[in-house]
CSV table of C-alpha atoms in Angstrom, one decimal:
chain,number,residue,atom,x,y,z
T,1,GLN,CA,-0.1,-0.1,0.1
T,2,SER,CA,1.6,3.3,-1.0
T,3,ALA,CA,1.3,6.4,0.8
T,4,LEU,CA,-1.0,9.1,-0.5
T,5,THR,CA,0.9,12.0,-2.2
T,6,GLN,CA,0.6,15.3,-0.6
T,7,PRO,CA,2.9,18.6,-1.2
T,8,PRO,CA,5.3,18.9,1.5
T,9,SER,CA,4.4,22.4,2.2
T,10,ALA,CA,1.8,25.2,1.6
T,11,SER,CA,1.4,28.6,3.0
T,12,GLY,CA,-0.8,31.8,2.9
T,13,SER,CA,-1.4,35.0,4.6
T,14,PRO,CA,-3.9,35.8,7.4
T,15,GLY,CA,-7.3,35.9,5.9
T,16,GLN,CA,-6.5,34.1,2.5
T,17,SER,CA,-7.6,30.7,1.5
T,18,VAL,CA,-5.1,27.7,0.9
T,19,THR,CA,-5.9,24.3,-0.5
T,20,ILE,CA,-4.0,21.1,0.3
T,21,SER,CA,-4.2,18.3,-2.3
T,22,CYS,CA,-4.1,14.5,-1.6
T,23,THR,CA,-3.5,12.3,-4.5
T,24,GLY,CA,-4.1,8.5,-4.2
T,25,THR,CA,-5.3,5.9,-6.9
T,26,SER,CA,-8.7,4.4,-7.8
T,27,SER,CA,-8.1,1.7,-5.1
T,28,ASP,CA,-8.2,4.1,-2.2
T,29,VAL,CA,-9.2,8.0,-2.7
T,30,GLY,CA,-10.9,7.2,-6.1
T,31,GLY,CA,-12.6,4.4,-5.1
T,32,TYR,CA,-14.4,5.4,-1.6
T,33,ASN,CA,-16.0,8.5,-0.1
T,34,TYR,CA,-13.9,7.8,3.1
T,35,VAL,CA,-11.3,10.5,2.8
T,36,SER,CA,-10.3,12.2,6.3
T,37,TRP,CA,-8.0,15.1,7.0
T,38,PHE,CA,-6.1,15.6,10.3
T,39,GLN,CA,-4.4,18.5,11.8
T,40,GLN,CA,-1.3,17.8,14.0
T,41,TYR,CA,0.7,20.3,15.9
T,42,PRO,CA,4.4,19.4,16.7
T,43,GLY,CA,4.6,17.0,19.7
T,44,LYS,CA,0.8,16.4,19.8
T,45,ALA,CA,-1.7,13.8,18.6
T,46,PRO,CA,-3.5,14.2,15.1
T,47,LYS,CA,-6.9,15.6,15.3
T,48,LEU,CA,-9.8,14.7,13.0
T,49,MET,CA,-10.8,17.9,11.0
T,50,ILE,CA,-12.7,16.4,8.1
T,51,SER,CA,-14.2,12.8,7.5
T,52,GLU,CA,-16.1,11.3,4.6
T,53,VAL,CA,-14.6,13.8,2.2
T,54,ASP,CA,-16.4,17.0,3.4
T,55,GLU,CA,-17.9,16.2,6.9
T,56,ARG,CA,-16.9,18.3,9.7
T,57,PRO,CA,-17.0,16.9,13.2
T,58,SER,CA,-18.7,18.8,15.8
T,59,GLY,CA,-16.3,21.7,17.1
T,60,VAL,CA,-14.4,22.0,13.7
T,61,PRO,CA,-14.6,25.7,12.4
T,62,ASP,CA,-16.2,25.9,9.2
T,63,ARG,CA,-13.3,27.6,7.7
T,64,PHE,CA,-12.2,24.0,7.1
T,65,SER,CA,-13.8,22.2,4.1
T,66,GLY,CA,-13.0,19.0,2.0
T,67,SER,CA,-13.7,17.9,-1.5
T,68,LYS,CA,-12.8,15.3,-3.7
T,69,SER,CA,-12.4,14.9,-7.7
T,70,GLY,CA,-11.5,11.6,-9.0
T,71,SER,CA,-8.4,10.3,-7.2
T,72,THR,CA,-7.4,13.5,-5.7
T,73,ALA,CA,-9.0,14.9,-2.5
T,74,SER,CA,-8.4,18.5,-1.2
T,75,LEU,CA,-8.7,20.4,2.0
T,76,THR,CA,-9.5,24.1,2.1
T,77,VAL,CA,-8.7,26.4,4.8
T,78,SER,CA,-10.4,29.7,4.4
T,79,GLY,CA,-9.9,32.9,6.3
T,80,LEU,CA,-6.4,31.7,7.5
T,81,GLN,CA,-5.6,32.3,11.1
T,82,ALA,CA,-2.3,32.0,12.9
T,83,GLU,CA,-3.5,28.9,14.9
T,84,ASP,CA,-4.0,27.1,11.4
T,85,GLU,CA,-0.2,26.8,11.2
T,86,ALA,CA,0.2,23.0,11.7
T,87,TYR,CA,0.9,19.8,9.7
T,88,TYR,CA,-2.1,18.2,7.8
T,89,TYR,CA,-2.4,14.7,7.0
T,90,CYS,CA,-5.1,12.9,4.7
T,91,SER,CA,-6.0,9.4,4.9
T,92,SER,CA,-8.4,7.1,2.9
T,93,TYR,CA,-9.9,3.7,3.2
T,94,ALA,CA,-8.2,1.4,0.8
T,95,GLY,CA,-10.5,-1.7,0.7
T,96,THR,CA,-10.3,-4.9,2.4
T,97,LYS,CA,-10.6,-2.9,5.7
T,98,ASN,CA,-7.3,-1.1,5.2
T,99,TRP,CA,-6.2,2.4,5.5
T,100,VAL,CA,-3.5,4.5,4.0
T,101,PHE,CA,-2.2,8.0,5.1
T,102,GLY,CA,-0.5,10.8,3.2
T,103,GLY,CA,2.8,12.0,3.8
T,104,GLY,CA,1.8,15.3,5.4
T,105,THR,CA,1.7,19.0,4.4
T,106,LYS,CA,3.2,21.7,6.6
T,107,LEU,CA,1.0,24.8,6.4
T,108,THR,CA,2.7,28.0,7.3
T,109,VAL,CA,0.6,31.2,7.9
T,110,LEU,CA,2.9,34.0,6.7
A,1,GLN,CA,-15.5,12.1,28.0
A,2,ILE,CA,-13.9,9.8,25.6
A,3,GLN,CA,-10.3,9.3,26.3
A,4,LEU,CA,-7.7,6.9,25.1
A,5,VAL,CA,-4.7,6.8,27.5
A,6,GLN,CA,-1.3,5.1,26.5
A,7,SER,CA,1.4,3.6,28.4
A,8,GLY,CA,4.9,5.4,28.8
A,9,ALA,CA,8.0,5.6,26.6
A,10,GLU,CA,10.0,2.5,26.0
A,11,VAL,CA,13.7,2.0,24.9
A,12,LYS,CA,14.4,-1.4,23.4
A,13,LYS,CA,17.4,-3.1,21.8
A,14,PRO,CA,17.2,-4.4,18.3
A,15,GLY,CA,15.8,-7.9,18.2
A,16,ALA,CA,13.6,-7.3,21.3
A,17,SER,CA,9.8,-6.9,21.7
A,18,VAL,CA,7.7,-4.2,23.0
A,19,LYS,CA,4.1,-4.0,24.3
A,20,VAL,CA,2.1,-0.9,24.2
A,21,SER,CA,-1.2,-0.4,25.9
A,22,CYS,CA,-4.0,2.0,25.2
A,23,LYS,CA,-6.7,2.2,28.0
A,24,THR,CA,-10.1,3.7,26.7
A,25,SER,CA,-13.0,5.2,28.6
A,26,GLY,CA,-16.2,7.3,28.0
A,27,TYR,CA,-17.7,5.0,25.4
A,28,THR,CA,-18.9,1.3,25.0
A,29,PHE,CA,-15.6,-0.5,24.5
A,30,SER,CA,-17.2,-3.2,22.5
A,31,ASP,CA,-18.8,-1.0,20.0
A,32,TYR,CA,-15.7,0.4,18.3
A,33,GLY,CA,-12.5,-1.0,16.9
A,34,VAL,CA,-9.2,0.5,17.9
A,35,SER,CA,-6.4,1.1,15.2
A,36,TRP,CA,-2.8,1.8,16.0
A,37,VAL,CA,-0.8,4.4,13.8
A,38,ARG,CA,2.8,5.2,13.9
A,39,GLN,CA,4.9,8.1,13.1
A,40,ALA,CA,8.7,8.0,12.7
A,41,PRO,CA,10.5,11.0,13.6
A,42,GLY,CA,10.1,13.8,11.3
A,43,LEU,CA,7.8,11.6,9.0
A,44,GLY,CA,4.2,11.0,8.2
A,45,LEU,CA,1.5,8.8,9.7
A,46,GLU,CA,1.6,5.2,8.9
A,47,TRP,CA,-1.4,2.8,9.7
A,48,VAL,CA,-0.4,-0.2,11.4
A,49,GLY,CA,-3.8,-2.4,12.0
A,50,TRP,CA,-6.8,-2.5,14.0
A,51,ILE,CA,-8.6,-4.7,16.5
A,52,THR,CA,-12.4,-5.1,17.3
A,53,PRO,CA,-12.8,-5.8,21.1
A,54,PHE,CA,-16.3,-7.4,20.4
A,55,ASN,CA,-14.7,-10.6,18.9
A,56,ALA,CA,-10.9,-9.9,18.8
A,57,ASN,CA,-10.7,-9.7,15.1
A,58,THR,CA,-7.7,-8.2,13.7
A,59,ASN,CA,-6.4,-6.6,10.5
A,60,TYR,CA,-2.8,-5.8,10.0
A,61,ALA,CA,-1.1,-3.7,7.3
A,62,GLN,CA,0.9,-6.0,5.1
A,63,LYS,CA,4.2,-5.0,6.2
A,64,PHE,CA,3.4,-5.6,9.9
A,65,GLN,CA,1.8,-8.9,9.7
A,66,ASP,CA,4.6,-11.2,10.6
A,67,ARG,CA,5.8,-8.9,13.6
A,68,VAL,CA,2.7,-7.2,15.3
A,69,THR,CA,0.0,-8.7,17.4
A,70,MET,CA,-2.8,-6.8,18.9
A,71,THR,CA,-5.0,-7.9,21.7
A,72,THR,CA,-7.8,-6.6,24.1
A,73,ASP,CA,-8.7,-6.8,27.9
A,74,THR,CA,-12.5,-6.2,27.9
A,75,SER,CA,-12.4,-6.1,31.7
A,76,THR,CA,-10.3,-3.1,31.7
A,77,SER,CA,-11.4,-1.6,28.3
A,78,THR,CA,-7.7,-1.8,27.2
A,79,VAL,CA,-6.1,-2.6,23.9
A,80,TYR,CA,-2.5,-3.8,23.5
A,81,MET,CA,0.0,-3.8,20.6
A,82,GLU,CA,3.0,-6.1,20.6
A,83,VAL,CA,5.8,-5.5,18.3
A,84,ARG,CA,8.4,-8.3,17.8
A,85,SER,CA,11.8,-8.5,16.3
A,86,LEU,CA,12.4,-4.6,16.7
A,87,ARG,CA,14.6,-2.7,14.3
A,88,SER,CA,16.0,0.7,14.4
A,89,ASP,CA,13.5,1.8,11.9
A,90,ASP,CA,10.7,0.9,14.2
A,91,THR,CA,11.7,3.9,16.4
A,92,ALA,CA,8.4,6.0,16.3
A,93,ILE,CA,5.6,7.3,18.3
A,94,TYR,CA,2.8,4.7,18.2
A,95,TYR,CA,-0.7,6.0,18.5
A,96,CYS,CA,-3.9,4.3,19.1
A,97,ALA,CA,-7.0,5.8,17.8
A,98,ARG,CA,-10.9,4.8,17.9
A,99,GLY,CA,-12.3,3.2,14.9
A,100,GLY,CA,-10.9,1.8,11.6
A,101,SER,CA,-12.4,-1.6,11.7
A,102,SER,CA,-14.9,-0.7,9.1
A,103,ALA,CA,-15.2,1.9,6.4
A,104,PRO,CA,-18.2,3.9,7.5
A,105,PRO,CA,-17.4,6.5,10.4
A,106,PRO,CA,-16.6,7.1,13.0
A,107,ASN,CA,-12.9,6.5,12.3
A,108,PHE,CA,-9.8,8.0,13.8
A,109,ASP,CA,-12.2,10.4,16.0
A,110,TYR,CA,-10.3,10.1,19.2
A,111,TRP,CA,-6.5,9.6,19.6
A,112,GLY,CA,-4.1,8.6,22.5
A,113,GLN,CA,-1.4,10.8,23.4
A,114,GLY,CA,1.2,8.6,21.8
A,115,THR,CA,3.9,6.4,23.1
A,116,LEU,CA,7.6,6.9,21.9
A,117,VAL,CA,9.2,3.6,21.2
A,118,THR,CA,13.1,3.9,20.7
A,119,VAL,CA,15.0,1.2,19.3
A,120,SER,CA,18.7,1.6,20.1
A,121,SER,CA,21.6,-0.7,20.7
């Protein structure tokens, strides 16, 4: 199972929007609507931000949104704030009860 | 509230085994699977496998199938993961997370604090 492909870094100024991509294959991202996104601060555990491609768990700001087209999923953070600076990871169901994660993207708020 | 609390850091020599625990609370233990995800220093997340407390079914990522065993203790709502034949590249933070045993959510919605396993001679 190969890891999902994410850009190593992304950046934006406060108030701007930034989109992070997550590319897989038809066996994972393209085959199922079970893509999740996680936020991780250094030294902390990941936090679920988006599940099922575009569902926000309770308590996650609506500035965070998810989408998917074919085998590429995307996380968009609108109205960037300083506290959004973190690492973001995607994950996808990969069939036969297996999961795969992305390599992670460091989001910098300029 | 839902909590997953993991055991403390471990230092092991190459070839040894390590067993990490994940004590859950705040929800019905038998209703959800528990997954393990690891993160090597400075690297991304890697799914290791899951176990369902209800019937102790397990599913491991192919690369871990020969060296990992997950078990549960329903009397204490605790999940265990043992990794055998440790190598230096097993050095990582190991996280437990609720879910993962089926595609529909909830999956990975609550996480433990992580357990650092260091493999060094």
